[in-house]
CSV table of C-alpha atoms in Angstrom, one decimal:
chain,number,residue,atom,x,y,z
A,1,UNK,CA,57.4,92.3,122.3
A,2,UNK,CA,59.6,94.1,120.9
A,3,UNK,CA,59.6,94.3,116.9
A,4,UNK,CA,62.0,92.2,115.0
A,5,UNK,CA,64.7,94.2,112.9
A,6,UNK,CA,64.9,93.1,109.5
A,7,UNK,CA,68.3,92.4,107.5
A,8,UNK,CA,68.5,91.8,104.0
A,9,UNK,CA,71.2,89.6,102.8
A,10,UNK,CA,71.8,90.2,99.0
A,11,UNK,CA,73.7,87.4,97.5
A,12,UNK,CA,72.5,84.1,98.6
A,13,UNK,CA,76.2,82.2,98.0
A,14,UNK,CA,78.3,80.8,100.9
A,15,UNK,CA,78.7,84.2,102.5
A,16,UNK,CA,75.3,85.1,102.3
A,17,UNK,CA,74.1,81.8,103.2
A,18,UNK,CA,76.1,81.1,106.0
A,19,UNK,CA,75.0,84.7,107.4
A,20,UNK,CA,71.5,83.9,106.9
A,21,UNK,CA,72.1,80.8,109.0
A,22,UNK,CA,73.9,82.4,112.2
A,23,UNK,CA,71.3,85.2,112.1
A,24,UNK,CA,68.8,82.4,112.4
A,25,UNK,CA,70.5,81.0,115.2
A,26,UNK,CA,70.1,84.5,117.4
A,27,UNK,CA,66.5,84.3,116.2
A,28,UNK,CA,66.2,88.4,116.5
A,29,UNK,CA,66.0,89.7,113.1
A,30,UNK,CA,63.9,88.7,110.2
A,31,UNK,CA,66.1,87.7,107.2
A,32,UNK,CA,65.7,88.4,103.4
A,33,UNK,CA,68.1,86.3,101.1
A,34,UNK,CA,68.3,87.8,97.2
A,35,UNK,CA,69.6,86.5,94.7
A,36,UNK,CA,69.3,87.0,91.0
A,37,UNK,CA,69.1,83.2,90.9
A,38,UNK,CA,65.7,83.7,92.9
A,39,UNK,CA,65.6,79.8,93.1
A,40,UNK,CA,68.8,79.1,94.8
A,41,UNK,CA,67.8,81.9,97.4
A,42,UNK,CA,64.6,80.2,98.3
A,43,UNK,CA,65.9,76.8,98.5
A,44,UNK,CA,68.6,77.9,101.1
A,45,UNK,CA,66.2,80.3,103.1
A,46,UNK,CA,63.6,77.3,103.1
A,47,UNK,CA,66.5,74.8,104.4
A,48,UNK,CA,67.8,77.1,107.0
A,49,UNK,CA,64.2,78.1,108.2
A,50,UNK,CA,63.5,74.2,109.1
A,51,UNK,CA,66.5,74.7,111.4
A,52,UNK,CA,65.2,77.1,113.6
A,53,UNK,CA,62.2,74.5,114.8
A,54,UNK,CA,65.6,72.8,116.1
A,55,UNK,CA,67.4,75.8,117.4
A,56,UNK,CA,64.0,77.3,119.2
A,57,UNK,CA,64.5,80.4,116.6
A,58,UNK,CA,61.4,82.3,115.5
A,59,UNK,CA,63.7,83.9,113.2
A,60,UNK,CA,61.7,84.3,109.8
A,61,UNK,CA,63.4,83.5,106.5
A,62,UNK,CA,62.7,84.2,102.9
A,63,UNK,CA,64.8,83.8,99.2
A,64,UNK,CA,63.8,86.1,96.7
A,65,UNK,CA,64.9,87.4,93.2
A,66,UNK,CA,62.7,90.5,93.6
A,67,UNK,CA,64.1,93.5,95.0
A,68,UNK,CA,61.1,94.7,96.5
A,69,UNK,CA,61.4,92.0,99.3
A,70,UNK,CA,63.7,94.3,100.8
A,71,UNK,CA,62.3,97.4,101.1
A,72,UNK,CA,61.9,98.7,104.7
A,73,UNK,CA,65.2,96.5,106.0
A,74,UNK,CA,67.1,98.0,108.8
A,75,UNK,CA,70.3,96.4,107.6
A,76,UNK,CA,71.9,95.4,104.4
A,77,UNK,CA,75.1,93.1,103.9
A,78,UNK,CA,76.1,92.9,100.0
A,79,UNK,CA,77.8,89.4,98.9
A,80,UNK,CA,77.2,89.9,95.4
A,81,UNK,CA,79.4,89.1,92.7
A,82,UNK,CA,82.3,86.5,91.6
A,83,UNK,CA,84.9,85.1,94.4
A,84,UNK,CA,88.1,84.7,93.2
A,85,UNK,CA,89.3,81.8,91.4
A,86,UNK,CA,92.9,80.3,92.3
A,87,UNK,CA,95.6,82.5,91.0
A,88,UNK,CA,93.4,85.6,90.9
A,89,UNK,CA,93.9,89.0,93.0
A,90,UNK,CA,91.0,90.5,94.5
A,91,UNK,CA,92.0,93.6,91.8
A,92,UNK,CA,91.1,91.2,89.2
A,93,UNK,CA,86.9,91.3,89.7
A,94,UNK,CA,86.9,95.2,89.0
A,95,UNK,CA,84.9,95.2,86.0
A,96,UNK,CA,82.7,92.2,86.2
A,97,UNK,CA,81.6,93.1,90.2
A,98,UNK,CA,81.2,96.3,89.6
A,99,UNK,CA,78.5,96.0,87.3
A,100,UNK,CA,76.8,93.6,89.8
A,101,UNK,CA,77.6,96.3,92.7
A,102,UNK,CA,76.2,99.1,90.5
A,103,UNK,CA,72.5,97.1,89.9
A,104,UNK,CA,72.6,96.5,93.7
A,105,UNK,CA,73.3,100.2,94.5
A,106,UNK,CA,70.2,101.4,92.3
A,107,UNK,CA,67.6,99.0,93.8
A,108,UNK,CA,68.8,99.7,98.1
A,109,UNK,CA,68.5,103.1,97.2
A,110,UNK,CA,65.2,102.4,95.4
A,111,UNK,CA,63.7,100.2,98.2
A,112,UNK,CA,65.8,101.1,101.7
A,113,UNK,CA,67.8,104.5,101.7
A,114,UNK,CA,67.5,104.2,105.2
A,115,UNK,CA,69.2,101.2,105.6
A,116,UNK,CA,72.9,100.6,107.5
A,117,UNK,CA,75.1,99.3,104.3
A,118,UNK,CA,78.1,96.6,104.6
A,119,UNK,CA,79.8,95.6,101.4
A,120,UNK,CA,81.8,92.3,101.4
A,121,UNK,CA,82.3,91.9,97.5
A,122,UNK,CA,85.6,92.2,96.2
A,123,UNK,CA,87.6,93.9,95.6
A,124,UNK,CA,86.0,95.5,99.0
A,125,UNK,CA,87.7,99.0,99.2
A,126,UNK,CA,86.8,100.3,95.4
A,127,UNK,CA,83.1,97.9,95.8
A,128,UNK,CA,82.2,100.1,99.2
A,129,UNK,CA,83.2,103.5,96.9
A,130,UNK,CA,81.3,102.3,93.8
A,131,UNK,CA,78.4,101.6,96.1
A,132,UNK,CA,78.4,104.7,97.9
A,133,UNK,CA,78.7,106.7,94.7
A,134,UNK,CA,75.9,105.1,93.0
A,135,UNK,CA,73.4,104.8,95.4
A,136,UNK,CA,74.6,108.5,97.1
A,137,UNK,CA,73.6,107.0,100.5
A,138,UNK,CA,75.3,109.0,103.3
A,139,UNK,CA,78.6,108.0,103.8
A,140,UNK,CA,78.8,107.2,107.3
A,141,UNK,CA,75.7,104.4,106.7
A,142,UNK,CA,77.9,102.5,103.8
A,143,UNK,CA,80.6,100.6,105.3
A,144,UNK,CA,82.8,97.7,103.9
A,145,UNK,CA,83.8,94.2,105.9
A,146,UNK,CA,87.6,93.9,106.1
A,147,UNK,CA,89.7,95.1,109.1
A,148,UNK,CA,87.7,92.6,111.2
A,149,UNK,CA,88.4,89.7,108.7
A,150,UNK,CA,92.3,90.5,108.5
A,151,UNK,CA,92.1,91.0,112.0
A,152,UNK,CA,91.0,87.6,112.9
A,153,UNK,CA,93.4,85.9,110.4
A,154,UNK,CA,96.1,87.5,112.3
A,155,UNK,CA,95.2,87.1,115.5
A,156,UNK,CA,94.9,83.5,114.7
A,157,UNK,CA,97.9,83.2,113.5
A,158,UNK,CA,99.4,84.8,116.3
A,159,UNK,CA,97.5,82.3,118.9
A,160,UNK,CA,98.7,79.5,116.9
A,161,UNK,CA,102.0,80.7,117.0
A,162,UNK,CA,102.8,81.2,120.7
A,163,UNK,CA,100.4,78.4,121.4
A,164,UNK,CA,98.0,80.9,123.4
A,165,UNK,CA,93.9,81.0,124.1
A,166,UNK,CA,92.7,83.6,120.8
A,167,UNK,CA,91.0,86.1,123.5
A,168,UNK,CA,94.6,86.8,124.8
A,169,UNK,CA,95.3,87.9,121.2
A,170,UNK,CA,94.7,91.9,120.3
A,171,UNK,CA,95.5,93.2,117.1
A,172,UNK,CA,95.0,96.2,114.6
A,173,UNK,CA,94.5,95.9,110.4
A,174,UNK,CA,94.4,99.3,108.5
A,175,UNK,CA,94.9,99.8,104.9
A,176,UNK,CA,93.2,98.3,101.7
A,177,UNK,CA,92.0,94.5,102.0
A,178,UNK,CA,94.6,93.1,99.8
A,179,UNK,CA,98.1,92.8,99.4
A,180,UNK,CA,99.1,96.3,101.1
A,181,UNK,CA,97.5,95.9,104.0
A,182,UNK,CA,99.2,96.6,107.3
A,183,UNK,CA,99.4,94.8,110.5
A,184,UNK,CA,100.2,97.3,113.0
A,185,UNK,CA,102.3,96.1,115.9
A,186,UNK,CA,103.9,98.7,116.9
A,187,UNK,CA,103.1,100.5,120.6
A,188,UNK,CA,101.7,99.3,123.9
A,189,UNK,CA,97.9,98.8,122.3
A,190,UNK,CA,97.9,98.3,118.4
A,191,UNK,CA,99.1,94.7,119.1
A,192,UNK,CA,98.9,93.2,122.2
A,193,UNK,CA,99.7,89.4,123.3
A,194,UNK,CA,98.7,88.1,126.9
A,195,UNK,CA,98.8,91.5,127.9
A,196,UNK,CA,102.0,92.4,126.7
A,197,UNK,CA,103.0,94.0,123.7
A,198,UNK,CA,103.9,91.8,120.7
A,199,UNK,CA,107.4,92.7,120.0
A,200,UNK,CA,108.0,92.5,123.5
A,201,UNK,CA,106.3,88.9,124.2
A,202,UNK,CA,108.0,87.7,121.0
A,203,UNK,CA,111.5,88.3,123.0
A,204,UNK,CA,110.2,86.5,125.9
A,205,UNK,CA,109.1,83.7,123.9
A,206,UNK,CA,112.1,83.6,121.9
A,207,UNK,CA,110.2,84.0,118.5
A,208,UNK,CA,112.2,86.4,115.9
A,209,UNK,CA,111.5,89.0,114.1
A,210,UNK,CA,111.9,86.9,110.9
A,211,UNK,CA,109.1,84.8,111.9
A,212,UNK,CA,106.9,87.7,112.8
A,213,UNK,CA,107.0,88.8,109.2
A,214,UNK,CA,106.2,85.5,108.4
A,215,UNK,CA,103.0,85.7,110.3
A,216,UNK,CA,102.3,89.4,109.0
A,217,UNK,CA,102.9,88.0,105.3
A,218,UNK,CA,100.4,85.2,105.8
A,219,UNK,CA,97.9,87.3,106.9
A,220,UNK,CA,98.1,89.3,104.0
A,221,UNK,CA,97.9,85.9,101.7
A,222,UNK,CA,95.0,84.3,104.0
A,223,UNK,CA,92.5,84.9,100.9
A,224,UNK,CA,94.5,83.6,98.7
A,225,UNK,CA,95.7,80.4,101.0
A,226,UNK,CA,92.3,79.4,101.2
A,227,UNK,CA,90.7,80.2,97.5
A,228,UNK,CA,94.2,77.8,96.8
A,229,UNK,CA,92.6,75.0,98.9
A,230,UNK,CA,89.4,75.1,98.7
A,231,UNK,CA,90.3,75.3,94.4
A,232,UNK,CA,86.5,76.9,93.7
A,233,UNK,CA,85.6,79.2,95.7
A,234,UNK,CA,87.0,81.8,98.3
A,235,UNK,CA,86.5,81.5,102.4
A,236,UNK,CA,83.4,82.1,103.7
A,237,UNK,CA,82.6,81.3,107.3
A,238,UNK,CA,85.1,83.7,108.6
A,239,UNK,CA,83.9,87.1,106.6
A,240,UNK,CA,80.0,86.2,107.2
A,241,UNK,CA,81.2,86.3,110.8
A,242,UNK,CA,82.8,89.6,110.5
A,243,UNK,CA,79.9,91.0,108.5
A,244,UNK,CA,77.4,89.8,111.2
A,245,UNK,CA,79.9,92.0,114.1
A,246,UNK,CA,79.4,95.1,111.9
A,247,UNK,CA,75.4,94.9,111.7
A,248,UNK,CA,75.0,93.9,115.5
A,249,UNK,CA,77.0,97.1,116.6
A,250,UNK,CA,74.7,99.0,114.2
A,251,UNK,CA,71.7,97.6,115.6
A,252,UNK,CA,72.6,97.2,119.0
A,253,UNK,CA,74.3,100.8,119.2
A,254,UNK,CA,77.2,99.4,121.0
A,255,UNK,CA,79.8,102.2,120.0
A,256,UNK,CA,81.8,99.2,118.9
A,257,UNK,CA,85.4,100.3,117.7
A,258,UNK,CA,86.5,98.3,114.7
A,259,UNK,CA,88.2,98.1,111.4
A,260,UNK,CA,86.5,98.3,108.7
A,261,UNK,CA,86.7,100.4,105.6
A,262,UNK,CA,85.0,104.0,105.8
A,263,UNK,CA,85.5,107.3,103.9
A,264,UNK,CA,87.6,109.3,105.5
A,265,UNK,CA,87.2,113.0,105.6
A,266,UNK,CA,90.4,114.5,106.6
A,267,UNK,CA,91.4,111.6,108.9
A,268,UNK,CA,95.6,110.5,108.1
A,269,UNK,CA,95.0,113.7,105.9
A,270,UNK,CA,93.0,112.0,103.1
A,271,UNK,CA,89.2,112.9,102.0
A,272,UNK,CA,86.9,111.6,99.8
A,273,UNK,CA,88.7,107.9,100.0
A,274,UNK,CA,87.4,104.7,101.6
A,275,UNK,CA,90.4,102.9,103.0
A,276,UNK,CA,90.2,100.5,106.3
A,277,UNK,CA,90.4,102.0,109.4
A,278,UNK,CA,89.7,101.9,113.2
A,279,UNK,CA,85.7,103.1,113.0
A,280,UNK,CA,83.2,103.5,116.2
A,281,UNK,CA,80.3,102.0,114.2
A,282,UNK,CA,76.9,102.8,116.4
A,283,UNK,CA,72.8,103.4,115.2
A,284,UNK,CA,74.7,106.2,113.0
A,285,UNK,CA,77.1,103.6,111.3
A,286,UNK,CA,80.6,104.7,111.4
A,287,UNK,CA,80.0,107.9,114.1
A,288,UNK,CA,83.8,108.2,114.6
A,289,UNK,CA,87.1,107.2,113.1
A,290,UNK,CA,89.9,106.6,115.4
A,291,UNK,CA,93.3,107.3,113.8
A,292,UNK,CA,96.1,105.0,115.8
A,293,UNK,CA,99.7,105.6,115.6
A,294,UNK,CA,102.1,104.4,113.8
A,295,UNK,CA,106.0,104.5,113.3
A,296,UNK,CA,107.2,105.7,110.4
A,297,UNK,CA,107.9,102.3,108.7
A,298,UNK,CA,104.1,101.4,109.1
A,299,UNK,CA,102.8,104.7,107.8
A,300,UNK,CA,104.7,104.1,105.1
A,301,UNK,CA,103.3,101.4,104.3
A,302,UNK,CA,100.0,103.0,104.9
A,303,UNK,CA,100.4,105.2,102.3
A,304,UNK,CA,101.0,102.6,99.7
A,305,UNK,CA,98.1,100.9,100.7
A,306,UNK,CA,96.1,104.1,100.6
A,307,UNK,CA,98.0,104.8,96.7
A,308,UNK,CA,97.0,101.0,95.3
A,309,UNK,CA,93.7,102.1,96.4
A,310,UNK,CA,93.5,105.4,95.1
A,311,UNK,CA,94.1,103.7,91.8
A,312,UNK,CA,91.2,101.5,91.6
A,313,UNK,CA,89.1,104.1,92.7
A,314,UNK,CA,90.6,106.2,89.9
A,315,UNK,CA,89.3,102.9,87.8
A,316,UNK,CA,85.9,103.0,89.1
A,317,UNK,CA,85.0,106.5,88.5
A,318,UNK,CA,86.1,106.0,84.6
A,319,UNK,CA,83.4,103.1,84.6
């Protein structure tokens, strides 16, 4: 038999939690769930492992409040810190997560500097660079969960709108995981709709430009929409799914390409800067970034993405 991987999920809230449970579902990976509030960790772990008698998973399951528990784990997903409270930007958890990201950093770097890092706290692009700076894991093994959540937000969207199946739906995120980001539809394969290009099926279906921005603006706002509704809290089920994409194609070396947020070294000529990109994430993390084209509008907007950034990043290394 082959031996069971082992991911360690630190943060044991609704991301955390609801990853622990679909990783219990696929029953091939032993799961650790920290949290500082050891209690609420063990409580969830002990709920979800009485599921897998149900499921047929032989998953195994703990909660923990000692860092220890996950030394030696192949994978790490970090959920840690405060979600964002109605009227709040992402920007606005800087300080307080940071300190939380900063503890975390010390103890995977203590316990499992060989482990295949994604960062889902916000806000996500100067959380992955804090992480990476602290701990001073490589690079290419510290990753951050975005492009694949933005993705799916528009792709629904899009579905929605032209009243389509969502595997007919293709679509490309770059840029920081906030306001700036940047649906890219330009080109035959950035974002593609029933096999046609966007712009183009848009003219067939009689949809306008107008409303396209609409759908690109939303997208942008689908953290926020949701924090609004849910009125404590911020979403949950979609990024542990996104999260869970980024540690299979690590595990599984599947030479996945997709967006997430990686330091780029030289790539849309900027180094030393995580940003959200296309990456080919493998059993070496991110083993290749692949730059996609843009017009000249969209790299534009690129490039303020990449500036707002840039400035929190600025903030971090002052901390």
């Amino acid at each position: 038999m082959t031996e069971k991987k082992k991911i360690a999920l630190i943060g044991a809230g609704q991301i955390g939690g609801t990853m622990a449970h679909l990783l219990s579902l696929k029953g091939d990976a032993d799961i650790v769930l920290f949290d500082i509030q050891a209690d609420s960790a063990k409580g969830k772990a002990l709920d979800i492992s009485q599921t897998c008698y149900l499921h047929g998973s032989d998953a195994k399951i703990i909660g923990t409040g000692d860092y220890k528990d996950i030394e030696g784990s192949d994978a790490i997903v970090v959920t840690a810190g405060l979600p964002r409270k109605p009227g709040m930007s992402r920007d606005d958890l800087i300080e307080t997560n940071y300190k939380i990201i900063k503890e975390v950093a010390e103890n995977v770097k203590k316990y499992a500097p060989n482990a295949f890092v994604v960062i889902v706290t916000n806000p996500l692009d100067a959380m992955v660079y804090a992480f990476q700076k602290v701990s001073g894991l490589p690079a290419n093994k510290v990753l951050g969960m975005a492009g694949i959540l933005d993705t799916a937000r528009f792709c629904t969207f899009l579905a929605e709108k032209f009243n389509l199946s969502r595997k007919l739906v293709r679509a490309t995120v770059l840029g920081g995981h906030g306001d700036t980001m940047v649906p890219v539809t330009s080109g035959s394969t950035n974002c593609v709709v029933a096999g046609v290009p966007l712009h183009e099926y848009a003219k067939i279906c009689d949809v306008t430009e107008e409303e396209l921005e609409k759908i690109i603006q939303r997208t942008r706002d689908g953290g926020a929409e949701i924090v609004k509704l849910l009125g404590n809290g911020s979403a949950y089920y979609a990024p542990a799914a996104s999260a869970l994409q980024m540690v299979e194609a690590y595990l599984t070396d599947s030479k996945k390409t997709l967006p997430c947020c990686a330091k780029l070294n030289g790539e849309y000529g900027i180094s030393g800067l995580y940003i959200g990109v296309q990456v080919v994430v493998g059993k070496n993390g991110c083993e290749k970034i692949v730059e996609t084209s843009m017009t000249k509008d969209e790299k534009a907007m690129f490039d303020k993405s990449v500036k707002a950034v840039e400035e929190l990043s600025k903030i971090i290394d002052k901390m």
